Coordinates of C-alpha atoms and ligand atoms in Angstrom, one line a residue:
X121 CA 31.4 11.0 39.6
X122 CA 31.3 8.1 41.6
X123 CA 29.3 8.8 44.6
X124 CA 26.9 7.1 47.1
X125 CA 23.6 8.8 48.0
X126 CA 21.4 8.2 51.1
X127 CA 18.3 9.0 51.4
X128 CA 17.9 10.8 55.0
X129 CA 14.5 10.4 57.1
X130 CA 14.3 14.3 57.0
X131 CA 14.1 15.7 53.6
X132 CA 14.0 19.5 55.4
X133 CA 17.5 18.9 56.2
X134 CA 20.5 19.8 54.1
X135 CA 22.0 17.6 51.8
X136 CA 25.1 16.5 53.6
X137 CA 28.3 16.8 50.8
X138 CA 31.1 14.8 52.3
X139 CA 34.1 14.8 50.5
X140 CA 36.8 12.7 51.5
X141 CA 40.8 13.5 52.2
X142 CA 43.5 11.7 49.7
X143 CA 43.5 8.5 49.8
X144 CA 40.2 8.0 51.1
X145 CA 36.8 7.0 49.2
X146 CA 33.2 8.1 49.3
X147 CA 32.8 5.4 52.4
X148 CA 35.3 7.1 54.3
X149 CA 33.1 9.9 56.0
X150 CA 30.0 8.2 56.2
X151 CA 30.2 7.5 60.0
X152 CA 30.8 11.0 60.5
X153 CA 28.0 12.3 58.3
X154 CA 25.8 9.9 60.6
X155 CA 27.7 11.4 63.6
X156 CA 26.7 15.1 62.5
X157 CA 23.3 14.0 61.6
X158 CA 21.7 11.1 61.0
X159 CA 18.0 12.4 59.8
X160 CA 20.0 14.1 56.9
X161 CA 20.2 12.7 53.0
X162 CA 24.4 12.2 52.6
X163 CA 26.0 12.7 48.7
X164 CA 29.4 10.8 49.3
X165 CA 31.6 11.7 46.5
X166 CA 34.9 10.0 45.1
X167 CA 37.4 12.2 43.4
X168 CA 38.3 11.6 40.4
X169 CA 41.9 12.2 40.2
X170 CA 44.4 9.5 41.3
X171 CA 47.9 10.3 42.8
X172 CA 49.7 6.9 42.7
X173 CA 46.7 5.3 43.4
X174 CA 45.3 7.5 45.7
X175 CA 41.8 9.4 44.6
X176 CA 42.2 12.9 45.1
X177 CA 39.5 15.9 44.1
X178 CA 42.3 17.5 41.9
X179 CA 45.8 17.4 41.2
X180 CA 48.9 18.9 43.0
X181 CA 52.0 19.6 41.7
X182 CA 53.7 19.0 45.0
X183 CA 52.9 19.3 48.6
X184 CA 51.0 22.2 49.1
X185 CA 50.9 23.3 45.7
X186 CA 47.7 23.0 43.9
X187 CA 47.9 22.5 40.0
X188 CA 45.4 25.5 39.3
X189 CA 44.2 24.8 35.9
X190 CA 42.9 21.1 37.1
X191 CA 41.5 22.6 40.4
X192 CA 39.4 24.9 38.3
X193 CA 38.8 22.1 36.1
X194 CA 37.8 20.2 39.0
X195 CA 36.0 22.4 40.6
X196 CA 33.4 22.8 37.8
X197 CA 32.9 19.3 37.7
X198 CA 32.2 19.1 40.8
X199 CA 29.5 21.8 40.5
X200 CA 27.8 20.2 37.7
X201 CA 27.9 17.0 39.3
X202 CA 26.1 18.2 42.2
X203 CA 23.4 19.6 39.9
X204 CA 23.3 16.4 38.2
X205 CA 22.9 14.9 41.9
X206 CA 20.5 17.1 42.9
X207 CA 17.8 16.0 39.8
X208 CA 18.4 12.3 40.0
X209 CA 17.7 12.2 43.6
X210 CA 15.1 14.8 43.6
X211 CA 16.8 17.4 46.5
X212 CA 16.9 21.1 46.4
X213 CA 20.6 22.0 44.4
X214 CA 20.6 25.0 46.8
X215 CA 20.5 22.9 50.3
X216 CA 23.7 21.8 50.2
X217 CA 26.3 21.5 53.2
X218 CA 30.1 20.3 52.4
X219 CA 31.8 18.2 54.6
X220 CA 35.3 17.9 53.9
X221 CA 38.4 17.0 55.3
X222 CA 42.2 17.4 54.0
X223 CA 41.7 17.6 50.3
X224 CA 38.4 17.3 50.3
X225 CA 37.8 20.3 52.6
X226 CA 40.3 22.4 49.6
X227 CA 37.6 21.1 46.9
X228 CA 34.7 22.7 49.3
X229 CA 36.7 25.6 49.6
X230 CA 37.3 25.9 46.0
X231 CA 33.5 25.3 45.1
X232 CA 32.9 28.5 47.9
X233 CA 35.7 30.7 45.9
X234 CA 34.5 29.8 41.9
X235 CA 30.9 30.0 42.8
X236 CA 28.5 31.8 44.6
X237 CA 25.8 30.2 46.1
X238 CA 27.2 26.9 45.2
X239 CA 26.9 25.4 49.1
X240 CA 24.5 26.6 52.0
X241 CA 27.4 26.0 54.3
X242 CA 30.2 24.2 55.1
X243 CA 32.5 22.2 57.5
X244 CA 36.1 22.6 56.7
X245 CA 38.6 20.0 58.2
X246 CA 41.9 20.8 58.1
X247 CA 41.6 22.8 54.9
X248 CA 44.3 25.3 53.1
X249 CA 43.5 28.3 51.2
X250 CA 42.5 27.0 47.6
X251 CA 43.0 30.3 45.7
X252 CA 44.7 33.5 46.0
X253 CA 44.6 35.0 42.9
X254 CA 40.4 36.0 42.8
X255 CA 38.3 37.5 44.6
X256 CA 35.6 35.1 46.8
X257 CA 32.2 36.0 45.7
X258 CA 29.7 37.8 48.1
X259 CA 28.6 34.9 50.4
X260 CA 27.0 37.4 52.9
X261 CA 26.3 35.2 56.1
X262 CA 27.4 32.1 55.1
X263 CA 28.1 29.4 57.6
X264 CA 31.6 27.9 57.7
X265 CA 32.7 26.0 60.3
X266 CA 36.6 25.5 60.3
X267 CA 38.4 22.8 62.3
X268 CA 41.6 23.1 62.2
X269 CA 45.3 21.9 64.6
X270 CA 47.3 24.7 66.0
X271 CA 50.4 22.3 64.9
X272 CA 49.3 20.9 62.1
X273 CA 52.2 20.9 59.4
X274 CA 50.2 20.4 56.4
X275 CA 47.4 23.2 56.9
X276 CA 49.2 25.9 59.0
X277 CA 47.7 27.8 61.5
X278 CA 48.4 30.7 59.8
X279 CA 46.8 29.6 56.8
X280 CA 44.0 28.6 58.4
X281 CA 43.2 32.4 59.5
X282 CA 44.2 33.7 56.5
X283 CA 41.2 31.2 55.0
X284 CA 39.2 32.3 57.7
X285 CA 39.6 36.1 57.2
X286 CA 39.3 35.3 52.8
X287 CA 35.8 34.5 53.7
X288 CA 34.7 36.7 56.9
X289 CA 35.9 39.5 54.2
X290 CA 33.2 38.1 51.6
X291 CA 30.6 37.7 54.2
X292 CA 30.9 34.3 55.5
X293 CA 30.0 33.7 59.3
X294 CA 33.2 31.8 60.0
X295 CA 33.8 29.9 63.2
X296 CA 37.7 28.3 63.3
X297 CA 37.4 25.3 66.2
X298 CA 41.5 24.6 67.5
X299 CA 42.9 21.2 68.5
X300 CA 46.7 20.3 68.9
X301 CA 46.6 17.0 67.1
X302 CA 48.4 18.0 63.7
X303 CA 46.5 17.4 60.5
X304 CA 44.7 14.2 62.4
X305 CA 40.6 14.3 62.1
X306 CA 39.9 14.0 65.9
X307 CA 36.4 13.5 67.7
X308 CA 36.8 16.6 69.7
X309 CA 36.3 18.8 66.6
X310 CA 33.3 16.2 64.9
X311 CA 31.6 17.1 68.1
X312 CA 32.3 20.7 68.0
X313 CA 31.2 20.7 64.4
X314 CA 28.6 18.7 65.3
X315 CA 27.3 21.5 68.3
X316 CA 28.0 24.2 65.5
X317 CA 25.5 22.5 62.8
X318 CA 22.6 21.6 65.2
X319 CA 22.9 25.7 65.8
X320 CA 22.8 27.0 62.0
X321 CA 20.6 24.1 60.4
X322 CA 18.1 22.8 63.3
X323 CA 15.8 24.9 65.4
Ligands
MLT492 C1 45.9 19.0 49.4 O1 46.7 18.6 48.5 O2 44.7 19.2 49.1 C2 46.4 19.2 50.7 O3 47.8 19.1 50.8 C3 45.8 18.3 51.7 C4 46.2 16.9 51.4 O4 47.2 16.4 51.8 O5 45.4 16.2 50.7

Protein backbone atom coordinates (compact mmCIF):
# COMPACT_ATOMS: atom_id res chain seq x y z
CA UNK A 1 0.00 0.00 0.00
CA UNK A 2 1.28 3.21 -0.53
CA UNK A 3 2.40 4.60 2.74
CA UNK A 4 5.06 6.88 4.35
CA UNK A 5 7.03 5.77 7.36
CA UNK A 6 8.89 7.88 9.90
CA UNK A 7 11.18 6.81 11.95
CA UNK A 8 10.33 8.32 15.57
CA UNK A 9 13.23 9.35 18.14
CA UNK A 10 11.53 6.85 20.66
CA UNK A 11 11.43 3.34 19.39
CA UNK A 12 9.59 2.39 22.95
CA UNK A 13 6.67 4.14 21.64
CA UNK A 14 3.86 2.79 19.63
CA UNK A 15 3.81 2.79 16.02
CA UNK A 16 1.41 5.55 15.21
CA UNK A 17 -1.16 4.09 12.27
CA UNK A 18 -2.85 7.11 10.81
CA UNK A 19 -5.28 6.47 8.29
CA UNK A 20 -6.71 9.19 6.55
CA UNK A 21 -10.68 10.18 5.87
CA UNK A 22 -11.95 10.05 1.87
CA UNK A 23 -10.44 12.11 -0.09
CA UNK A 24 -7.48 12.55 1.86
CA UNK A 25 -3.76 10.94 1.43
CA UNK A 26 -1.19 9.48 3.71
CA UNK A 27 0.17 13.37 4.20
CA UNK A 28 -3.10 14.28 5.45
CA UNK A 29 -2.64 13.34 9.26
CA UNK A 30 0.84 13.83 9.61
CA UNK A 31 0.55 17.10 11.59
CA UNK A 32 -1.62 15.51 13.88
CA UNK A 33 0.48 12.42 14.44
CA UNK A 34 3.21 15.08 15.35
CA UNK A 35 0.55 16.83 17.47
CA UNK A 36 -0.22 13.56 19.46
CA UNK A 37 3.36 12.68 19.62
CA UNK A 38 6.21 13.64 18.05
CA UNK A 39 8.91 11.04 19.68
CA UNK A 40 6.70 8.28 17.97
CA UNK A 41 7.58 6.22 14.51
CA UNK A 42 4.21 7.30 12.12
CA UNK A 43 2.97 4.46 9.23
CA UNK A 44 0.84 6.92 7.00
CA UNK A 45 -1.22 4.74 4.85
CA UNK A 46 -3.10 5.60 1.47
CA UNK A 47 -6.13 3.55 0.70
CA UNK A 48 -6.32 1.85 -2.04
CA UNK A 49 -9.70 2.20 -3.33
CA UNK A 50 -10.74 5.35 -5.30
CA UNK A 51 -14.35 6.75 -5.30
CA UNK A 52 -14.31 9.30 -8.30
CA UNK A 53 -11.04 10.00 -7.56
CA UNK A 54 -11.08 10.05 -4.09
CA UNK A 55 -8.87 7.19 -2.17
CA UNK A 56 -10.89 5.54 0.24
CA UNK A 57 -9.86 2.32 2.60
CA UNK A 58 -12.79 0.32 0.99
CA UNK A 59 -15.80 0.71 -1.01
CA UNK A 60 -19.34 1.90 -0.26
CA UNK A 61 -22.27 1.26 -1.89
CA UNK A 62 -23.82 4.57 -0.85
CA UNK A 63 -23.58 6.88 2.04
CA UNK A 64 -23.44 4.98 5.00
CA UNK A 65 -23.44 1.70 3.49
CA UNK A 66 -20.39 -0.26 3.47
CA UNK A 67 -19.88 -2.84 0.55
CA UNK A 68 -19.06 -5.82 3.04
CA UNK A 69 -17.35 -8.17 0.89
CA UNK A 70 -14.51 -5.30 -0.09
CA UNK A 71 -14.39 -4.12 3.59
CA UNK A 72 -13.43 -7.65 4.54
CA UNK A 73 -11.34 -7.74 1.59
CA UNK A 74 -9.81 -4.58 2.69
CA UNK A 75 -9.53 -5.16 5.88
CA UNK A 76 -7.11 -8.14 5.37
CA UNK A 77 -4.94 -6.21 3.32
CA UNK A 78 -4.64 -3.98 5.55
CA UNK A 79 -3.47 -6.44 8.18
CA UNK A 80 -1.01 -7.99 6.10
CA UNK A 81 0.34 -4.79 5.06
CA UNK A 82 1.00 -3.82 8.49
CA UNK A 83 2.91 -7.03 8.91
CA UNK A 84 4.72 -6.35 5.87
CA UNK A 85 5.37 -2.76 7.58
CA UNK A 86 6.31 -3.98 10.61
CA UNK A 87 9.50 -6.29 8.99
CA UNK A 88 10.69 -3.69 6.59
CA UNK A 89 10.99 -1.07 9.10
CA UNK A 90 12.08 -3.38 11.86
CA UNK A 91 9.01 -2.30 14.64
CA UNK A 92 7.16 -4.64 16.94
CA UNK A 93 3.76 -5.78 14.62
CA UNK A 94 2.04 -5.84 18.09
CA UNK A 95 2.74 -1.97 19.08
CA UNK A 96 0.51 -0.56 16.94
CA UNK A 97 -1.89 2.48 17.63
CA UNK A 98 -4.60 3.58 14.69
CA UNK A 99 -5.29 6.91 14.11
CA UNK A 100 -8.14 7.44 11.98
CA UNK A 101 -10.54 9.78 11.03
CA UNK A 102 -13.96 9.46 8.86
CA UNK A 103 -13.23 6.46 6.74
CA UNK A 104 -10.19 5.87 8.00
CA UNK A 105 -11.35 5.56 11.57
CA UNK A 106 -14.17 2.63 9.98
CA UNK A 107 -10.99 0.76 8.53
CA UNK A 108 -9.46 0.83 12.31
CA UNK A 109 -12.59 -0.23 13.47
CA UNK A 110 -12.83 -2.96 11.02
CA UNK A 111 -9.20 -4.22 11.66
CA UNK A 112 -10.51 -4.19 15.82
CA UNK A 113 -13.72 -6.36 14.67
CA UNK A 114 -11.80 -9.09 12.04
CA UNK A 115 -8.94 -9.39 14.28
CA UNK A 116 -7.82 -9.79 17.65
CA UNK A 117 -4.86 -8.38 18.69
CA UNK A 118 -4.43 -6.57 15.44
CA UNK A 119 -3.87 -2.85 17.10
CA UNK A 120 -2.67 -2.00 20.82
CA UNK A 121 -5.17 0.77 20.69
CA UNK A 122 -6.84 3.17 18.93
CA UNK A 123 -8.16 6.77 18.28
CA UNK A 124 -11.38 6.84 16.44
CA UNK A 125 -12.47 10.12 14.76
CA UNK A 126 -15.70 10.39 13.81
CA UNK A 127 -16.10 6.64 13.07
CA UNK A 128 -19.47 4.40 12.37
CA UNK A 129 -19.93 0.97 13.35
CA UNK A 130 -18.15 -1.13 10.63
CA UNK A 131 -19.94 -4.51 11.25
CA UNK A 132 -22.98 -5.85 12.71
CA UNK A 133 -23.27 -9.14 11.70
CA UNK A 134 -19.99 -10.80 14.00
CA UNK A 135 -19.08 -10.92 17.10
CA UNK A 136 -15.83 -8.37 18.13
CA UNK A 137 -13.18 -10.62 19.45
CA UNK A 138 -12.09 -10.52 23.13
CA UNK A 139 -10.00 -7.28 23.30
CA UNK A 140 -10.01 -7.34 27.11
CA UNK A 141 -8.76 -3.76 28.18
CA UNK A 142 -8.16 -2.35 25.05
CA UNK A 143 -7.74 1.42 24.66
CA UNK A 144 -10.08 3.23 22.34
CA UNK A 145 -10.34 6.66 22.41
CA UNK A 146 -13.54 7.82 20.41
CA UNK A 147 -14.04 11.46 19.22
CA UNK A 148 -17.03 11.97 18.08
CA UNK A 149 -19.97 15.42 17.32
CA UNK A 150 -23.15 15.17 19.13
CA UNK A 151 -24.54 16.62 15.57
CA UNK A 152 -22.64 15.08 13.33
CA UNK A 153 -24.90 13.85 10.37
CA UNK A 154 -22.57 11.41 8.94
CA UNK A 155 -21.56 9.35 12.17
CA UNK A 156 -24.66 9.70 14.54
CA UNK A 157 -24.50 10.04 17.97
CA UNK A 158 -26.30 7.17 18.44
CA UNK A 159 -24.08 5.21 16.38
CA UNK A 160 -21.30 6.31 18.05
CA UNK A 161 -22.54 4.63 21.45
CA UNK A 162 -23.70 1.76 19.94
CA UNK A 163 -19.73 1.48 18.61
CA UNK A 164 -18.81 2.43 21.92
CA UNK A 165 -20.90 -0.22 23.86
CA UNK A 166 -19.82 -3.08 20.58
CA UNK A 167 -16.44 -2.76 22.14
CA UNK A 168 -16.81 -2.04 26.05
CA UNK A 169 -18.94 -5.47 25.58
CA UNK A 170 -15.67 -7.26 24.10
CA UNK A 171 -13.46 -5.70 26.70
CA UNK A 172 -12.24 -2.59 25.26
CA UNK A 173 -11.61 0.46 27.73
CA UNK A 174 -13.58 2.96 25.67
CA UNK A 175 -13.57 6.62 26.24
CA UNK A 176 -16.12 8.66 23.66
CA UNK A 177 -14.79 12.61 23.77
CA UNK A 178 -18.20 15.00 22.47
CA UNK A 179 -17.89 18.22 20.39
CA UNK A 180 -20.80 19.97 18.48
CA UNK A 181 -19.00 20.63 15.27
CA UNK A 182 -20.70 17.85 12.94
CA UNK A 183 -18.36 15.37 11.28
CA UNK A 184 -15.47 18.34 11.20
CA UNK A 185 -11.93 17.02 12.83
CA UNK A 186 -11.58 19.94 15.43
CA UNK A 187 -8.47 20.71 17.73
CA UNK A 188 -10.50 20.42 20.81
CA UNK A 189 -10.78 16.62 20.38
CA UNK A 190 -6.80 16.23 18.97
CA UNK A 191 -6.04 17.71 22.33
CA UNK A 192 -8.33 15.59 24.23
CA UNK A 193 -7.03 12.57 22.30
CA UNK A 194 -3.91 13.89 22.76
CA UNK A 195 -4.41 14.01 27.04
CA UNK A 196 -5.96 10.46 26.58
CA UNK A 197 -2.68 8.91 24.84
CA UNK A 198 -0.03 10.56 27.08
CA UNK A 199 -2.24 8.58 29.94
CA UNK A 200 -2.43 4.90 28.26
CA UNK A 201 1.04 4.95 26.32
CA UNK A 202 3.62 7.27 28.44
CA UNK A 203 4.30 7.02 32.12
C1 LIG B 1 -17.44 5.91 5.28
O1 LIG B 1 -17.90 5.68 4.18
O2 LIG B 1 -16.47 5.32 5.73
C2 LIG B 1 -18.14 6.93 6.10
O3 LIG B 1 -19.32 7.32 5.49
C3 LIG B 1 -17.29 8.10 6.40
C4 LIG B 1 -16.89 8.80 5.14
O4 LIG B 1 -17.62 9.68 4.68
O5 LIG B 1 -15.83 8.50 4.64
Amino acid sequence: MKHIFKKGTDETKPVLLMLHGTGGTEEDLLPIANMIDPTASVLSVRGNVLEHGMPRFFRRLQEGVFDLEDLVFRTNELNDFLEEAANKYSFDRKNIVAIGYSNGANIAGSLLVHFQYSLKGAILLHPMVPRRDIEVPEAANLPVFIGAGTNDLICSAEETIELAELLEKAGANVDVHWESFGHQLTRPEIDAAKEWYKHQFTT
